[in-house]
Tab-separated table of C-alpha atoms in Angstrom:
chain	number	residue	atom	x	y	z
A	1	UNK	CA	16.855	-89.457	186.290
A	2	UNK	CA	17.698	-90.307	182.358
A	3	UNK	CA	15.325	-87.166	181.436
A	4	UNK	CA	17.647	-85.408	183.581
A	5	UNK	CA	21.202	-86.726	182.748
A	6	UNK	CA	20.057	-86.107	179.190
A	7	UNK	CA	18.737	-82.693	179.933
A	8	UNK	CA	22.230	-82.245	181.539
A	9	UNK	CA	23.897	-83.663	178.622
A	10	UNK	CA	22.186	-81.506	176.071
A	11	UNK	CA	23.347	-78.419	178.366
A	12	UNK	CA	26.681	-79.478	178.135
A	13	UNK	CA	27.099	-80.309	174.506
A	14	UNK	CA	25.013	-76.723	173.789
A	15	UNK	CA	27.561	-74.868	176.034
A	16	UNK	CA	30.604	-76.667	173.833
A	17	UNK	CA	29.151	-75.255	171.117
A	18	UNK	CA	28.743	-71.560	172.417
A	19	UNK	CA	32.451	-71.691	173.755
A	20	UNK	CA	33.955	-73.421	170.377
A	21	UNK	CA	34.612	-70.277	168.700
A	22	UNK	CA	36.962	-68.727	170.953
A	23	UNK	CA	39.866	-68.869	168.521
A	24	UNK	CA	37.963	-66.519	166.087
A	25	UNK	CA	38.872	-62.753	168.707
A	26	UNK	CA	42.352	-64.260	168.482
A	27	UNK	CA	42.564	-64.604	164.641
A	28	UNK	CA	40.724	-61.599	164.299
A	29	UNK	CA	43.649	-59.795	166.468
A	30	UNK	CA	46.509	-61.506	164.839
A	31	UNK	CA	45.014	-60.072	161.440
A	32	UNK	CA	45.137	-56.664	162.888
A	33	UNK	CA	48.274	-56.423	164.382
A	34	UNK	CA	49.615	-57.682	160.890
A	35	UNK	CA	47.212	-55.626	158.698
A	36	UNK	CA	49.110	-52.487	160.895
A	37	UNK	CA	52.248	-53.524	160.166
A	38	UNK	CA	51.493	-53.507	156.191
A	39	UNK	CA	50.329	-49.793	156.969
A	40	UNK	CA	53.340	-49.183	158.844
A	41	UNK	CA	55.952	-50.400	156.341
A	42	UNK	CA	53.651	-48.687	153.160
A	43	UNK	CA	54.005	-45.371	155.559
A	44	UNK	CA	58.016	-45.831	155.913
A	45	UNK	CA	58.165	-46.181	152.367
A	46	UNK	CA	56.177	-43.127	151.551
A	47	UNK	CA	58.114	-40.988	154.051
A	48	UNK	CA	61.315	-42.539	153.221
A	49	UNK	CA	61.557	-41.983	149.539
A	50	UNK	CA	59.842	-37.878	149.995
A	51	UNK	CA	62.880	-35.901	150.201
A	52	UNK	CA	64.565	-38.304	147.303
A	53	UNK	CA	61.562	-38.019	144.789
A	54	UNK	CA	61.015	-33.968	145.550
A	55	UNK	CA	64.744	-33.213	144.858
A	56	UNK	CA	64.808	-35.121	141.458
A	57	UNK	CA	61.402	-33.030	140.752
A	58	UNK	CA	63.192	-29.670	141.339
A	59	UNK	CA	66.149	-30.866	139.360
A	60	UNK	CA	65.142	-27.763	136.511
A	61	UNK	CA	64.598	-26.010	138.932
A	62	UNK	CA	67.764	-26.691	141.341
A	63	UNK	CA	70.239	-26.064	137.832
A	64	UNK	CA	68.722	-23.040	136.107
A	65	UNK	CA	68.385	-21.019	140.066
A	66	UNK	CA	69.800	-18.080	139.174
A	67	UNK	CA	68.850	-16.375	142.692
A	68	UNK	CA	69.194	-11.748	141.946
A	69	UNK	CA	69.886	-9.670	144.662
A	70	UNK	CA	67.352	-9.114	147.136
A	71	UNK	CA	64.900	-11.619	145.420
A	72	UNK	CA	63.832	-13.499	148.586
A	73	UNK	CA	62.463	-16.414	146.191
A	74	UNK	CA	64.238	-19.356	145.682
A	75	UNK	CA	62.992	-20.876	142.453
A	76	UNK	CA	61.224	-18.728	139.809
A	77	UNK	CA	58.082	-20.135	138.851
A	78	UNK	CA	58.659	-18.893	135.540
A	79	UNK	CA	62.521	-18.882	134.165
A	80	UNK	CA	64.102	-17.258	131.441
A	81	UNK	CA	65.149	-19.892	129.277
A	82	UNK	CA	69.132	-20.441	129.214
A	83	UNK	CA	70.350	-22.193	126.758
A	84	UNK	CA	73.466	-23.857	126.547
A	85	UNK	CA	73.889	-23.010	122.995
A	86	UNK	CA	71.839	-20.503	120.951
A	87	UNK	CA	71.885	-22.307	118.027
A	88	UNK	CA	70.813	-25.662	119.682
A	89	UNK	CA	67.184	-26.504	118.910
A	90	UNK	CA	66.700	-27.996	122.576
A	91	UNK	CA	66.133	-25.644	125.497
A	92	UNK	CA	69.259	-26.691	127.669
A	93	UNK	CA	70.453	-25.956	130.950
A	94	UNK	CA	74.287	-25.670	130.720
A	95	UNK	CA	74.302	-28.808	133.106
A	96	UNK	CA	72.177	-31.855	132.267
A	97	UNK	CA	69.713	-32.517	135.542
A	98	UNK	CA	71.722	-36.086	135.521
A	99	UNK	CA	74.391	-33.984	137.743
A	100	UNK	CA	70.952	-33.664	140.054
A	101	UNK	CA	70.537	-37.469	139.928
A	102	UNK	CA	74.252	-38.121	140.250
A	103	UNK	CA	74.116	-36.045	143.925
A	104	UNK	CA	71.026	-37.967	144.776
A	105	UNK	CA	72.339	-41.607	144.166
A	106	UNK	CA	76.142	-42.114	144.704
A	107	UNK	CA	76.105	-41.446	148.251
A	108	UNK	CA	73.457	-44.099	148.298
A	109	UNK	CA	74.809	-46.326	145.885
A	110	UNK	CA	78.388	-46.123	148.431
A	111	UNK	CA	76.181	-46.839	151.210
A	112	UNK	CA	74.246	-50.008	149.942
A	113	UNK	CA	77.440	-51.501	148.939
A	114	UNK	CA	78.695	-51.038	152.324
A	115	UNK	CA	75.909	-52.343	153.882
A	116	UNK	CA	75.582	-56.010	153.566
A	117	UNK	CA	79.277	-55.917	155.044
A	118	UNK	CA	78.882	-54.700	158.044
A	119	UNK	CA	75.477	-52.113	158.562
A	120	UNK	CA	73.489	-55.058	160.359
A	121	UNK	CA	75.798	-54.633	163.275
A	122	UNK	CA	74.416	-51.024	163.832
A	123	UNK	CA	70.555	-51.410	165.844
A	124	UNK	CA	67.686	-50.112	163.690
A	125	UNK	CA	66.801	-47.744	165.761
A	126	UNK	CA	69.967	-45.367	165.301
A	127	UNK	CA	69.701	-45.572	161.637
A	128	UNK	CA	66.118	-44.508	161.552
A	129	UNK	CA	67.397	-41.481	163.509
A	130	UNK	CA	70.218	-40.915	161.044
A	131	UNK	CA	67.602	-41.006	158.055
A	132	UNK	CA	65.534	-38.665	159.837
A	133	UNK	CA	67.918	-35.915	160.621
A	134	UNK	CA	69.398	-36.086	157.019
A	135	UNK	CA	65.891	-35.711	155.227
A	136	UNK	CA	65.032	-32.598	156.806
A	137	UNK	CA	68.297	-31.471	156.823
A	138	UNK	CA	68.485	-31.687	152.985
A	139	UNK	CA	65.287	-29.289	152.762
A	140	UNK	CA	66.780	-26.547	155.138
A	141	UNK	CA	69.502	-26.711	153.049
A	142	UNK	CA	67.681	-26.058	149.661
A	143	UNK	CA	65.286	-23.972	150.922
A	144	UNK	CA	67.790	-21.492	152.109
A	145	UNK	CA	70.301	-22.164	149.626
A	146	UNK	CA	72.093	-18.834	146.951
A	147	UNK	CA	73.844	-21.221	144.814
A	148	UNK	CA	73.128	-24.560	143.058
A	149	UNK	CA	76.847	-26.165	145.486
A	150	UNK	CA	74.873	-25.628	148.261
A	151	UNK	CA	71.303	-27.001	146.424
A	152	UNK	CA	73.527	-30.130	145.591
A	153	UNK	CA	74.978	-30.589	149.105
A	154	UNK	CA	71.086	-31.124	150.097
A	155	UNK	CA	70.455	-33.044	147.755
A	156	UNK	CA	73.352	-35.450	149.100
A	157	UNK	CA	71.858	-35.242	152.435
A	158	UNK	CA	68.516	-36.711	150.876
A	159	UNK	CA	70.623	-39.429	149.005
A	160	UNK	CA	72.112	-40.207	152.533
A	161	UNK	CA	68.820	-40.425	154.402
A	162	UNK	CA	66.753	-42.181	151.311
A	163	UNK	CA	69.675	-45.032	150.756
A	164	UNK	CA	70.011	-45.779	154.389
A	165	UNK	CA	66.307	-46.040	155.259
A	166	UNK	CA	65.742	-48.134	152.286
A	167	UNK	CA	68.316	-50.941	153.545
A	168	UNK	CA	66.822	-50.189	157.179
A	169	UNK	CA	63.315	-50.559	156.062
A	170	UNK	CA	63.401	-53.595	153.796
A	171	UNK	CA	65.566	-55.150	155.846
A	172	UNK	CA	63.382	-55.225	158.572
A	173	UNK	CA	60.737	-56.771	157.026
A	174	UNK	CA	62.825	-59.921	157.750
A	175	UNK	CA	61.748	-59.670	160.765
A	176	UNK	CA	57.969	-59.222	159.950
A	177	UNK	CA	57.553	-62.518	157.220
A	178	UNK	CA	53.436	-62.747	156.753
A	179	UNK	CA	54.438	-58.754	155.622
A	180	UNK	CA	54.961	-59.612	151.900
A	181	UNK	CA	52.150	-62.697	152.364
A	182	UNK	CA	49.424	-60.188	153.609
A	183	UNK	CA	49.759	-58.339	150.304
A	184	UNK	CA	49.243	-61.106	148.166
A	185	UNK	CA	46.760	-63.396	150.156
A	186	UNK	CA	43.667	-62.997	152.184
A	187	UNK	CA	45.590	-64.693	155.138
A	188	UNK	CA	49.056	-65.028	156.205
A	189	UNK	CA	50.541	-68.256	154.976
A	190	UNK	CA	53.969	-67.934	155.958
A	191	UNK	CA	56.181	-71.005	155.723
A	192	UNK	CA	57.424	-70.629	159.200
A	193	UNK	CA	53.568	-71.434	159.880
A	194	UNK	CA	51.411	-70.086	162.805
A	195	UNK	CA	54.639	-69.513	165.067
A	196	UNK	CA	56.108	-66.699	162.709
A	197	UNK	CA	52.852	-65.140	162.739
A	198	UNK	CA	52.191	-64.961	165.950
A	199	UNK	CA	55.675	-63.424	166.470
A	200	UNK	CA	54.900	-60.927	164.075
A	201	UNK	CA	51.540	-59.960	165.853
A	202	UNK	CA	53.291	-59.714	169.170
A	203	UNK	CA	55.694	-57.213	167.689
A	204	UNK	CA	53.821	-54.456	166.010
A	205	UNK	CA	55.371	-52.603	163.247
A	206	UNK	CA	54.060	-49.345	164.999
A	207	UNK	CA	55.319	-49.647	168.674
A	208	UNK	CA	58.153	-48.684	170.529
A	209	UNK	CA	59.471	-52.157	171.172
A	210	UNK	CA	62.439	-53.646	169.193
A	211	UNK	CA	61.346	-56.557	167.468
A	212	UNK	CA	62.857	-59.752	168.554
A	213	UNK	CA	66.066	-61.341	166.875
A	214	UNK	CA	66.108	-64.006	165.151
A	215	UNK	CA	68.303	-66.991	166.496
A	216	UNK	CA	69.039	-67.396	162.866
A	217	UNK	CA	69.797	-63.932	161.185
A	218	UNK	CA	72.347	-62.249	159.496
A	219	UNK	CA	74.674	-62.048	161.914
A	220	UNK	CA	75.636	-65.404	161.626
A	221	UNK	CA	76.218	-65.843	157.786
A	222	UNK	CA	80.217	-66.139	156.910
A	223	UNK	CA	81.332	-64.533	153.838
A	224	UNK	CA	81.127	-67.468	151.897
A	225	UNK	CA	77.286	-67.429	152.351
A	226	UNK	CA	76.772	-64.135	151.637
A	227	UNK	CA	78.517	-64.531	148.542
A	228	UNK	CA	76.140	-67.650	147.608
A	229	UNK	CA	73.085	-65.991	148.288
A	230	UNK	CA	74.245	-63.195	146.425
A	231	UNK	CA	74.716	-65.089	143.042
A	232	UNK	CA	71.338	-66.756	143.582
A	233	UNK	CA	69.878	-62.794	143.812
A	234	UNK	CA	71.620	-62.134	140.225
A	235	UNK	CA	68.600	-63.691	138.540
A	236	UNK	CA	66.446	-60.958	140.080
A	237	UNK	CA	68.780	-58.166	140.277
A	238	UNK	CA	69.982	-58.048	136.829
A	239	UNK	CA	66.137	-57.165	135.251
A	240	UNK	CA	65.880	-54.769	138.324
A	241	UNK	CA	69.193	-53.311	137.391
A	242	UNK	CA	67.785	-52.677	133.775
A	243	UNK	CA	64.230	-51.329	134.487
A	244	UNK	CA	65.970	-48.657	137.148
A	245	UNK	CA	68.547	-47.539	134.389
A	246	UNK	CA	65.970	-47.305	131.302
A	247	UNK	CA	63.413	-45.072	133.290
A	248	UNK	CA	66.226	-43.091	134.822
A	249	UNK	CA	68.001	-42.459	131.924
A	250	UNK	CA	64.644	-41.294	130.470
A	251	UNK	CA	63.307	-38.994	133.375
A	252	UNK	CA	67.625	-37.219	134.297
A	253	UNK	CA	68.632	-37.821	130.474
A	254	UNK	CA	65.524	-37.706	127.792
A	255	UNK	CA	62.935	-35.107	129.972
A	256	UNK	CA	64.561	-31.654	129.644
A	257	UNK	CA	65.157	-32.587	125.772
A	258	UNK	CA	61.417	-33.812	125.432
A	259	UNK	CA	60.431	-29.689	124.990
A	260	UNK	CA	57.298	-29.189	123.404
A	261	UNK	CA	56.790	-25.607	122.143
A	262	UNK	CA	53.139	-25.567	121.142
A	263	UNK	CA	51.578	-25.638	124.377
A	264	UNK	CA	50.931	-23.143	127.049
A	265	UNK	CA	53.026	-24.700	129.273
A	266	UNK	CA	56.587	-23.510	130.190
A	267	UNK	CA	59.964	-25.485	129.848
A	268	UNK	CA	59.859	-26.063	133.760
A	269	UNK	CA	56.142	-26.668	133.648
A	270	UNK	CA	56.356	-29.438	131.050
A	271	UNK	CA	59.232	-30.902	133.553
A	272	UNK	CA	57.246	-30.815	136.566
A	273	UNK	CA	54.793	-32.209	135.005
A	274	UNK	CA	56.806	-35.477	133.583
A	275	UNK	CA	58.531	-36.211	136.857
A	276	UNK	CA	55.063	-36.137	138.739
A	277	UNK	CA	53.535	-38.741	136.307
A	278	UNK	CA	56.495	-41.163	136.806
A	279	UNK	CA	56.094	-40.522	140.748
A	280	UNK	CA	52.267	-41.378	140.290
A	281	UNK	CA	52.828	-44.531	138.162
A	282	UNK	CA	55.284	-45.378	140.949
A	283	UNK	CA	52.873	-45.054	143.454
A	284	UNK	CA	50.156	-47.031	142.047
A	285	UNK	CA	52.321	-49.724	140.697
A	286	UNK	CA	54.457	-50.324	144.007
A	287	UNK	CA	51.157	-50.499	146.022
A	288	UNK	CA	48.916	-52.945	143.749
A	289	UNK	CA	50.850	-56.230	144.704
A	290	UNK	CA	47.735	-57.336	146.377
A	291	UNK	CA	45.955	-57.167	142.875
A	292	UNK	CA	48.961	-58.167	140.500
A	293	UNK	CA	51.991	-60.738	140.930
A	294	UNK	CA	54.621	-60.329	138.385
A	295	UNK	CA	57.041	-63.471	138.378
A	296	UNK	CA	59.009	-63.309	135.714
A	297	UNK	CA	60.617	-59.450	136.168
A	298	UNK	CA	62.686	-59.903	133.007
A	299	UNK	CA	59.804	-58.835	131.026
A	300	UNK	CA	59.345	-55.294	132.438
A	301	UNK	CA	62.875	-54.756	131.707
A	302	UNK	CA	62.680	-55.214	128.287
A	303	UNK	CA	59.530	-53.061	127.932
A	304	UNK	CA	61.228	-50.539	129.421
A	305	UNK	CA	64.070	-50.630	127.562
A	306	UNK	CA	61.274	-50.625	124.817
A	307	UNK	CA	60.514	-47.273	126.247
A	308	UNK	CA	63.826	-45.616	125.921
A	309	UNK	CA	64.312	-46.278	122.716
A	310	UNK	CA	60.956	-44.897	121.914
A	311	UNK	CA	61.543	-41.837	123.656
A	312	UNK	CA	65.526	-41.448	122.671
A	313	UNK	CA	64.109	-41.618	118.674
A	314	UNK	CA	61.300	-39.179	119.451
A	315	UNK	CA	64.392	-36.528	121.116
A	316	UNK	CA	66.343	-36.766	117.505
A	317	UNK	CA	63.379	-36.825	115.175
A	318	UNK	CA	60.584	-35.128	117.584
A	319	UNK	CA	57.838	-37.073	115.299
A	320	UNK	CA	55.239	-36.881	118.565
A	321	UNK	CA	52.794	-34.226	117.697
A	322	UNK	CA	51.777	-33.951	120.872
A	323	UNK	CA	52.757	-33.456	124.851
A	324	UNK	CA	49.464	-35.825	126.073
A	325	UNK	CA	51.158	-38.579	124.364
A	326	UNK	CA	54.310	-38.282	125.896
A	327	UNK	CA	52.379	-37.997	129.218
A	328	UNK	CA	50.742	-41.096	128.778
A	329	UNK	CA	54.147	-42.590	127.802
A	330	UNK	CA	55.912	-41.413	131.172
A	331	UNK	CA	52.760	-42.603	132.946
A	332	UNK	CA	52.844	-45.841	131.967
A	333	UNK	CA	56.969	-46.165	132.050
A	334	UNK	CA	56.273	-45.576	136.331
A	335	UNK	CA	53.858	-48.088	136.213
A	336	UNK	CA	56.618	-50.323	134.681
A	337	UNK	CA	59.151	-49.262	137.340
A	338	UNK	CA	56.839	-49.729	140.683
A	339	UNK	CA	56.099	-53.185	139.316
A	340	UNK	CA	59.341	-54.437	138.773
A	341	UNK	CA	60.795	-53.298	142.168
A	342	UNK	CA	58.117	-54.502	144.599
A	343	UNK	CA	57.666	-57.377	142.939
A	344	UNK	CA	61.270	-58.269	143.023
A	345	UNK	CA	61.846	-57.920	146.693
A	346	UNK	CA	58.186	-60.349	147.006
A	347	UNK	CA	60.087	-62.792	145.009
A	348	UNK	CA	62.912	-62.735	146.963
A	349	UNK	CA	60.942	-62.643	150.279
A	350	UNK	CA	58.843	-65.553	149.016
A	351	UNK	CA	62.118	-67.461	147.802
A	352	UNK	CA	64.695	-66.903	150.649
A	353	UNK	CA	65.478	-69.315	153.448
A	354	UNK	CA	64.710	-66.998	157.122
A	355	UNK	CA	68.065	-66.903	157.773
A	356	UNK	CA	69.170	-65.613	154.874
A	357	UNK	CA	65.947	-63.256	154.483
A	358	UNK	CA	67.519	-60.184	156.052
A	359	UNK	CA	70.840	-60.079	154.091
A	360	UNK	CA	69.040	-60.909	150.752
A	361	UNK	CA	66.869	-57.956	150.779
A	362	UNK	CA	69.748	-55.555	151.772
A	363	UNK	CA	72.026	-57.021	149.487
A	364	UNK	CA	69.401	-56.821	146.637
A	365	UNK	CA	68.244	-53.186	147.245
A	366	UNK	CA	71.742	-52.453	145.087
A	367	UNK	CA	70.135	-53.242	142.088
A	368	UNK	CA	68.163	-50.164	141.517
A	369	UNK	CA	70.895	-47.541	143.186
A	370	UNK	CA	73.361	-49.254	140.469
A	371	UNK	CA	70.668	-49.144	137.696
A	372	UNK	CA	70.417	-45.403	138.122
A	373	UNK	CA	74.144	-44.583	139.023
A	374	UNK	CA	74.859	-45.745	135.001
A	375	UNK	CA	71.954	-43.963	133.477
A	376	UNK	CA	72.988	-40.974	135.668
A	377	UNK	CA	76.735	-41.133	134.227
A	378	UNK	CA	75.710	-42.276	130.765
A	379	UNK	CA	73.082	-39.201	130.283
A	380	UNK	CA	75.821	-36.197	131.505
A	381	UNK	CA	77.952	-36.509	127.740
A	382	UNK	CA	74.448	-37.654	126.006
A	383	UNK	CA	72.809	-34.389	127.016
A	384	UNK	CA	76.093	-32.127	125.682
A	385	UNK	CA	76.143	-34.185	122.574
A	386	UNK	CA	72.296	-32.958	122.136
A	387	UNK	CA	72.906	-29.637	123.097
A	388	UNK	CA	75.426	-29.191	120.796
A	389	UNK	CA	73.356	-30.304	117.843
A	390	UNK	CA	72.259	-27.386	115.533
């Protein structure tokens, strides 16, 4: 009889063994569902910022369209130079592509200073739909456009659809918190704990559910709050505000002047060619938080205000000998820029109470809309002045 209590007893303890694990399938799921909504969100992002990035690309393209009769091709691959004035040793367009930055941020600069006020009212899903119709809208629009008015009007509609999916999209992450944690740490550690996480896990980014509200959100926050929490943001909007208008001010203001005769590539070659460099240091930059945390944002500001001074000296004296260099340059001032703006909205996201997650990261998205609204403004009279110059 004790051989076989024991026996049983052994059984037993073996079995609790072989059943303890059961947890692990349900981490291992909760890690999934949150691992697809970091794909989701890096996806939105991607999508959400195409139609802004390829109009500021064609910018040389969009000014110096001069569209014959019967051609059937919207941008000539390779222009006629047009200079604004013959005796100028930059080749100018008689606009600056600023005006091309100026039609691709104000509408969203109007739009992310309205939002905090009242968008949050409007359901994410209409919004989306918004965004969506006014992205491909703007490419119909340039694609079969005979005069650069019409060009520009598309290149509003991207401003419109890039400026109100970025205050959708980070917004929602609110609503997602182990989002920002997943990039930075090999599990979630949220500060709501395991409840947050699980609620994140039920709601997959990539579903046709709604995700649940918040008994705490935005809605609730009075004017007087939204004004605090703005004033704590200064600390990290400020740098942000500097970074965007530095690189900005260099790519609309400093890259058509940056002409480099002794190579075989064209005017609108060498342009191409600097706007796709920024993109790619964006790219890299804005999807490496994983590998590097910046903290203190400040920093990258002041390198890249490092950078425009650089480049604005090289545009008067022209004292780089080569294009590569000024490649490597451009590269490296998009690595700046990616940096500074995902790691400001991680700060923020790690440094905001939950119920005052969702305003902070619509209210902060300003910072890089204003940033490049006064490089945009400040680089129109800088590029006559240059033109001018005999």
């Amino acid at each position: 009889m004790g051989g076989c209590a024991g026996s049983r007893r052994r059984l037993l303890d073996s079995e609790g063994e072989e059943t303890a694990p059961e947890p692990r399938p349900r981490l291992l799921d909760r890690q999934g569902a949150l691992w697809k909504n970091a794909m989701g969100f890096w996806l939105l992002g991607l999508c959400n910022n195409f139609s802004y990035v390829v109009m500021l690309s064609a910018a040389h393209d969009i000014l110096s369209h001069q569209r014959a009769s019967g051609n059937q091709s919207h941008v000539d691959p390779d222009p006629a130079p047009t200079t604004h004035n013959s005796s100028s040793r930059f080749d100018c367009n008689s606009v600056s592509t600023a005006a091309v930055l100026l039609a691709d941020i104000l509408p969203t600069l109007v739009i992310k200073l309205l939002a905090p006020l009242g968008l949050h009212l409007l359901p994410y899903s209409p919004r989306v739909l918004v965004s969506g119709i006014c992205s491909a809208g703007s490419f119909i629009l340039v694609a079969f456009s005979h005069s650069v008015g019409t060009s520009l009007c598309g290149v509003v509609l991207a401003s419109i659809s890039s400026g109100l999916g970025e205050v959708t999209f980070l917004s929602l992450t609110a609503f997602y918190p182990s989002y920002f944690f997943l990039l930075t740490s090999p599990e979630p550690q949220d500060p709501g704990g395991e409840e947050e996480a699980e609620t994140s896990a039920r709601q997959p980014l990539i579903n046709s559910e709604a995700p649940e509200a918040k008994p705490d959100s935005s809605l609730n926050l009075s004017l007087q709050e939204r004004w605090t929490v703005f004033k704590g943001l200064l600390w990290y909007i400020v740098p942000l505000v500097l970074v965007y208008f530095a690189e900005y001010f260099i790519n609309q203001g400093l890259f058509e002047l940056l002409f480099f005769r002794n190579t075989s590539l064209t005017h609108a070659q060498q342009y191409r060619w600097y706007q796709m460099l920024y993109q790619a240091g964006v790219f890299v930059s804005r999807s490496s938080l994983r590998c590097c945390r910046i903290r203190f944002t400040w920093v990258l500001a002041l390198l890249q205000c490092f950078n425009l001074a650089f480049l604005l000296v090289d545009v008067w004296l022209s004292f780089l000998p080569s294009i590569y260099l000024v490649f490597l340059i451009i590269l490296y001032e998009g690595l700046l820029g990616g940096a500074a703006y995902v790691n400001t909205f991680h700060n923020i996201a790690l440094e905001t109470s939950d119920e005052h997650r969702e305003f902070a990261m619509a209210a902060a998205c300003i910072s890089d809309t204003l940033g490049i609204s006064l490089s945009g403004l400040l680089a129109l009279p800088l590029h006559d002045f240059l033109c001018h110059l005999s």
